[in-house]
mmCIF file of C-alpha atoms in Angstrom:
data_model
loop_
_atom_site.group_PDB
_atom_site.id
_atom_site.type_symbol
_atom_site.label_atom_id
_atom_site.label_comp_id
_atom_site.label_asym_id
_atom_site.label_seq_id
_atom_site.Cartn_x
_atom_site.Cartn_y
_atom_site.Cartn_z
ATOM 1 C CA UNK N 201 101.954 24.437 52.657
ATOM 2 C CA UNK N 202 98.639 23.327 54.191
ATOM 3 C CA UNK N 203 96.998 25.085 51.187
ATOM 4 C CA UNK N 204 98.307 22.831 48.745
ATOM 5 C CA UNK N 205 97.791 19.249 51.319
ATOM 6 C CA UNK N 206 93.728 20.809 51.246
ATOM 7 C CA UNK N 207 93.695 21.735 47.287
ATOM 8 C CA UNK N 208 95.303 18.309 46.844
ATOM 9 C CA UNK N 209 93.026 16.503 49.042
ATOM 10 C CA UNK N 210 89.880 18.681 47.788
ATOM 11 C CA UNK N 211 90.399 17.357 44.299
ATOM 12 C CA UNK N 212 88.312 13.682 45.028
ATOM 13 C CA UNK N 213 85.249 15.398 46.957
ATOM 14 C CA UNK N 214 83.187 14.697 44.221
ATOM 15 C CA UNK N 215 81.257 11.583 45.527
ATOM 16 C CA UNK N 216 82.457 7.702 47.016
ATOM 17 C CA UNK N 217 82.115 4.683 44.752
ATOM 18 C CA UNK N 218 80.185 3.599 47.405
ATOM 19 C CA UNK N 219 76.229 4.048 47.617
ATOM 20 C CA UNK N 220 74.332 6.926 49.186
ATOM 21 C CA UNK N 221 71.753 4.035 50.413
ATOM 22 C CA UNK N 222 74.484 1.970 52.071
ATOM 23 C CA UNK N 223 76.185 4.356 53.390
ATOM 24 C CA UNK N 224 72.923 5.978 55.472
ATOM 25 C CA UNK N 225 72.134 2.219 55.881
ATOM 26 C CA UNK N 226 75.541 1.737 58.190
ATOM 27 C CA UNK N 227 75.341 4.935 59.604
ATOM 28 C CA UNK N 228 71.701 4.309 61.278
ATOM 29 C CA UNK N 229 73.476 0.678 62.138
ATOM 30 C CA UNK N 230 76.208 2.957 64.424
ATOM 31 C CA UNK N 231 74.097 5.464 65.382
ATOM 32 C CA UNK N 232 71.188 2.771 66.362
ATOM 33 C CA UNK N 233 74.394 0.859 68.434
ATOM 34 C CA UNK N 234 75.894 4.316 70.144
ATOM 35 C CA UNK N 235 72.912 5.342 71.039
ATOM 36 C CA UNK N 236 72.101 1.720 73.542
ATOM 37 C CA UNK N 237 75.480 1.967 75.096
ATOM 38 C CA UNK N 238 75.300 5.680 75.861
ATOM 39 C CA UNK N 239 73.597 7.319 79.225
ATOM 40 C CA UNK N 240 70.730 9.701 78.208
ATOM 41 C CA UNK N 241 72.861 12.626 79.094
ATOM 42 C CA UNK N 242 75.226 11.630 76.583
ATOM 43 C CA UNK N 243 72.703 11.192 74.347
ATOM 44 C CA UNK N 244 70.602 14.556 74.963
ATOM 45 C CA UNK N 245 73.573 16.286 74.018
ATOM 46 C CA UNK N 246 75.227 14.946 70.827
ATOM 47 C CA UNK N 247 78.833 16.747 70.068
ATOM 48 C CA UNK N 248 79.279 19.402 67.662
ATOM 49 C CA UNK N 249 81.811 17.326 65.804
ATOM 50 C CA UNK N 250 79.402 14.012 65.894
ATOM 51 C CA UNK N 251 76.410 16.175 64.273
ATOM 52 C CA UNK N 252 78.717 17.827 61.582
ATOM 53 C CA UNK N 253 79.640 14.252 60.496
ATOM 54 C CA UNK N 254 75.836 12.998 60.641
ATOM 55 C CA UNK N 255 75.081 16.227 58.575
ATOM 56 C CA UNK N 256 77.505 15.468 56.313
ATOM 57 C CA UNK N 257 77.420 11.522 55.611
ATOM 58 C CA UNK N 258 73.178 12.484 55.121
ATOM 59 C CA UNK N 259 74.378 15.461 52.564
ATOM 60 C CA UNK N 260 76.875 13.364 50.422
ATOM 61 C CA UNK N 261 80.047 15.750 51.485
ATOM 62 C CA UNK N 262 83.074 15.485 52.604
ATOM 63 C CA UNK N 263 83.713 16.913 56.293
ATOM 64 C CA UNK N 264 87.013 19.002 57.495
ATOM 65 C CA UNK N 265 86.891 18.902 60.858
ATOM 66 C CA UNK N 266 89.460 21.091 62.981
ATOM 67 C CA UNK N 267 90.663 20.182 65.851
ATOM 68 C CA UNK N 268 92.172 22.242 68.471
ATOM 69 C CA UNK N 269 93.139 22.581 72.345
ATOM 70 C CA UNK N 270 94.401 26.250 72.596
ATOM 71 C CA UNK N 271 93.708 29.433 70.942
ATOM 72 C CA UNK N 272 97.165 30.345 70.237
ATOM 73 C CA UNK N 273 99.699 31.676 67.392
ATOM 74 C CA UNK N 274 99.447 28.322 65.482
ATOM 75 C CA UNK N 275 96.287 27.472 66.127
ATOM 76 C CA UNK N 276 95.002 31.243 64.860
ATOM 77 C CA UNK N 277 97.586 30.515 61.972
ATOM 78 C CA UNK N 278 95.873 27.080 60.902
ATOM 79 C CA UNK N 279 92.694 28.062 61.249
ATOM 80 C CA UNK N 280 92.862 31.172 59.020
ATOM 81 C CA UNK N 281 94.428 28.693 55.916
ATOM 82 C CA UNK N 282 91.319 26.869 57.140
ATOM 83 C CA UNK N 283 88.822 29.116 56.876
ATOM 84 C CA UNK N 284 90.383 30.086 53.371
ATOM 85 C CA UNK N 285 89.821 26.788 51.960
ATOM 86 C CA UNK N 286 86.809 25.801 52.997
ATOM 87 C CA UNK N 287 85.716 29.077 51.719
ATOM 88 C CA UNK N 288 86.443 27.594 48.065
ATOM 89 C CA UNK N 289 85.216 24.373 49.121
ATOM 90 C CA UNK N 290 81.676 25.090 50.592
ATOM 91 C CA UNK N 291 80.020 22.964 47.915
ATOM 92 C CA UNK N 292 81.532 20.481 48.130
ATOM 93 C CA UNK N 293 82.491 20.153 51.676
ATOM 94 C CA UNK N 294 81.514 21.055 55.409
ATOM 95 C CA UNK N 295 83.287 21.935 57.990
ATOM 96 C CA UNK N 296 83.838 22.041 62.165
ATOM 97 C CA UNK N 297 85.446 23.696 64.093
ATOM 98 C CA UNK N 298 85.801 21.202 67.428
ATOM 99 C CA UNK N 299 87.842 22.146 70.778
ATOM 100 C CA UNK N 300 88.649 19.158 72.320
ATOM 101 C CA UNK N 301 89.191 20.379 76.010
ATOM 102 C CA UNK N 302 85.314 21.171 75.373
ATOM 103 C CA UNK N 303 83.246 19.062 78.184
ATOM 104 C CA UNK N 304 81.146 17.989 75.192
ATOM 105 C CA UNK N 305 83.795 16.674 72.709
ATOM 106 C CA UNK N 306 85.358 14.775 75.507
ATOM 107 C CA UNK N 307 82.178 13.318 76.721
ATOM 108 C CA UNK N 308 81.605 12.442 73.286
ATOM 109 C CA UNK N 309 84.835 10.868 72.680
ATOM 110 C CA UNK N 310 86.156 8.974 75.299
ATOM 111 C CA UNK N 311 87.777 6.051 73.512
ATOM 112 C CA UNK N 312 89.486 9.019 71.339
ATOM 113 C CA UNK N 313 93.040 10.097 73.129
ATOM 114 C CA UNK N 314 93.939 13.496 72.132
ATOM 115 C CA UNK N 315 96.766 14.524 74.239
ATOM 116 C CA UNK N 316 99.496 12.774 72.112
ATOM 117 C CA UNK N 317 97.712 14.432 68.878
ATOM 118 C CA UNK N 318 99.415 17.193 67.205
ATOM 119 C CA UNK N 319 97.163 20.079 67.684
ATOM 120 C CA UNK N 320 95.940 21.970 66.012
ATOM 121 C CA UNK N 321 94.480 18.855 63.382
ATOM 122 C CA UNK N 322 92.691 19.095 60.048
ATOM 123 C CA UNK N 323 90.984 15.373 59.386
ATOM 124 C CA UNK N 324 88.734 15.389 55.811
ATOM 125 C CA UNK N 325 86.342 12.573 56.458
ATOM 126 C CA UNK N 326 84.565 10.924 53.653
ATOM 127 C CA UNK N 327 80.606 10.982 53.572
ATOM 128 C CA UNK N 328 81.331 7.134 54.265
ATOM 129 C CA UNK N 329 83.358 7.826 57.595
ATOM 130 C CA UNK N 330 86.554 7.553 56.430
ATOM 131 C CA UNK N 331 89.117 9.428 57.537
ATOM 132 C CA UNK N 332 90.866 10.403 54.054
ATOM 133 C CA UNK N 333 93.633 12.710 54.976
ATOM 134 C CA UNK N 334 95.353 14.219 57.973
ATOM 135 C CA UNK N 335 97.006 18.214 58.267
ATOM 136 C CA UNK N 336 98.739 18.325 61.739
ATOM 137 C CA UNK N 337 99.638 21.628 62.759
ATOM 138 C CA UNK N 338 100.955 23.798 59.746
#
């Protein structure tokens, strides 16, 4: 089931209507704003799932990012279909792997809540930092 939501969803990763130039424009906006109201330590050591999207955004791809708290029999399950179809989607799309019980990824993202998300999570962000689709466990 999760292989059709990212076959569907992989379908419109061919580019944004809006401009590569505005788009890096904003993003050095945000960065240039995180950046003054973070401490140096948070800003020494940026979070695996905050580069990948940087990376991305500066590459013109789309981003699945895969979210997880345990390593059990569902999250092994998802991240296998996972693996699979960002296998077939490598040009077009990146991907991350982020555990968010990591000291890092929590650091990173306070204002985010994850203990009433569904985990594991598949999120396909735009290159304009737009969350475009959501897979939530299976």
């Amino acid at each position: 089931m999760a292989g059709a939501g990212f076959a569907l969803l992989s379908a419109g990763c061919g580019g944004s209507a809006q401009s590569t130039e505005t788009r890096r424009a904003e993003s050095a906006a945000v960065a240039t704003t995180t950046v003054d109201s973070k401490t140096s330590a948070e800003v020494a050591a940026p979070s695996a799932a905050k580069t990948a999207i940087a990376k991305a955004a500066e590459a013109d791809k789309y981003l699945f990012a895969f979210f997880w708290k345990t390593d059990d029999e569902s999250t092994a399950a998802m991240r296998k279909v996972f693996e699979e179809a960002m296998a077939d989607l490598a040009d077009r799309a990146d991907a991350v792997a982020v555990n968010v019980t990591d000291a890092g990824e929590k650091r990173s993202s306070r204002s985010t809540d994850w203990s009433g998300r569904p985990m594991p999570l598949v999120l396909a962000i735009a290159p304009n930092g737009a969350i475009t689709g959501g897979f939530p466990r299976r």
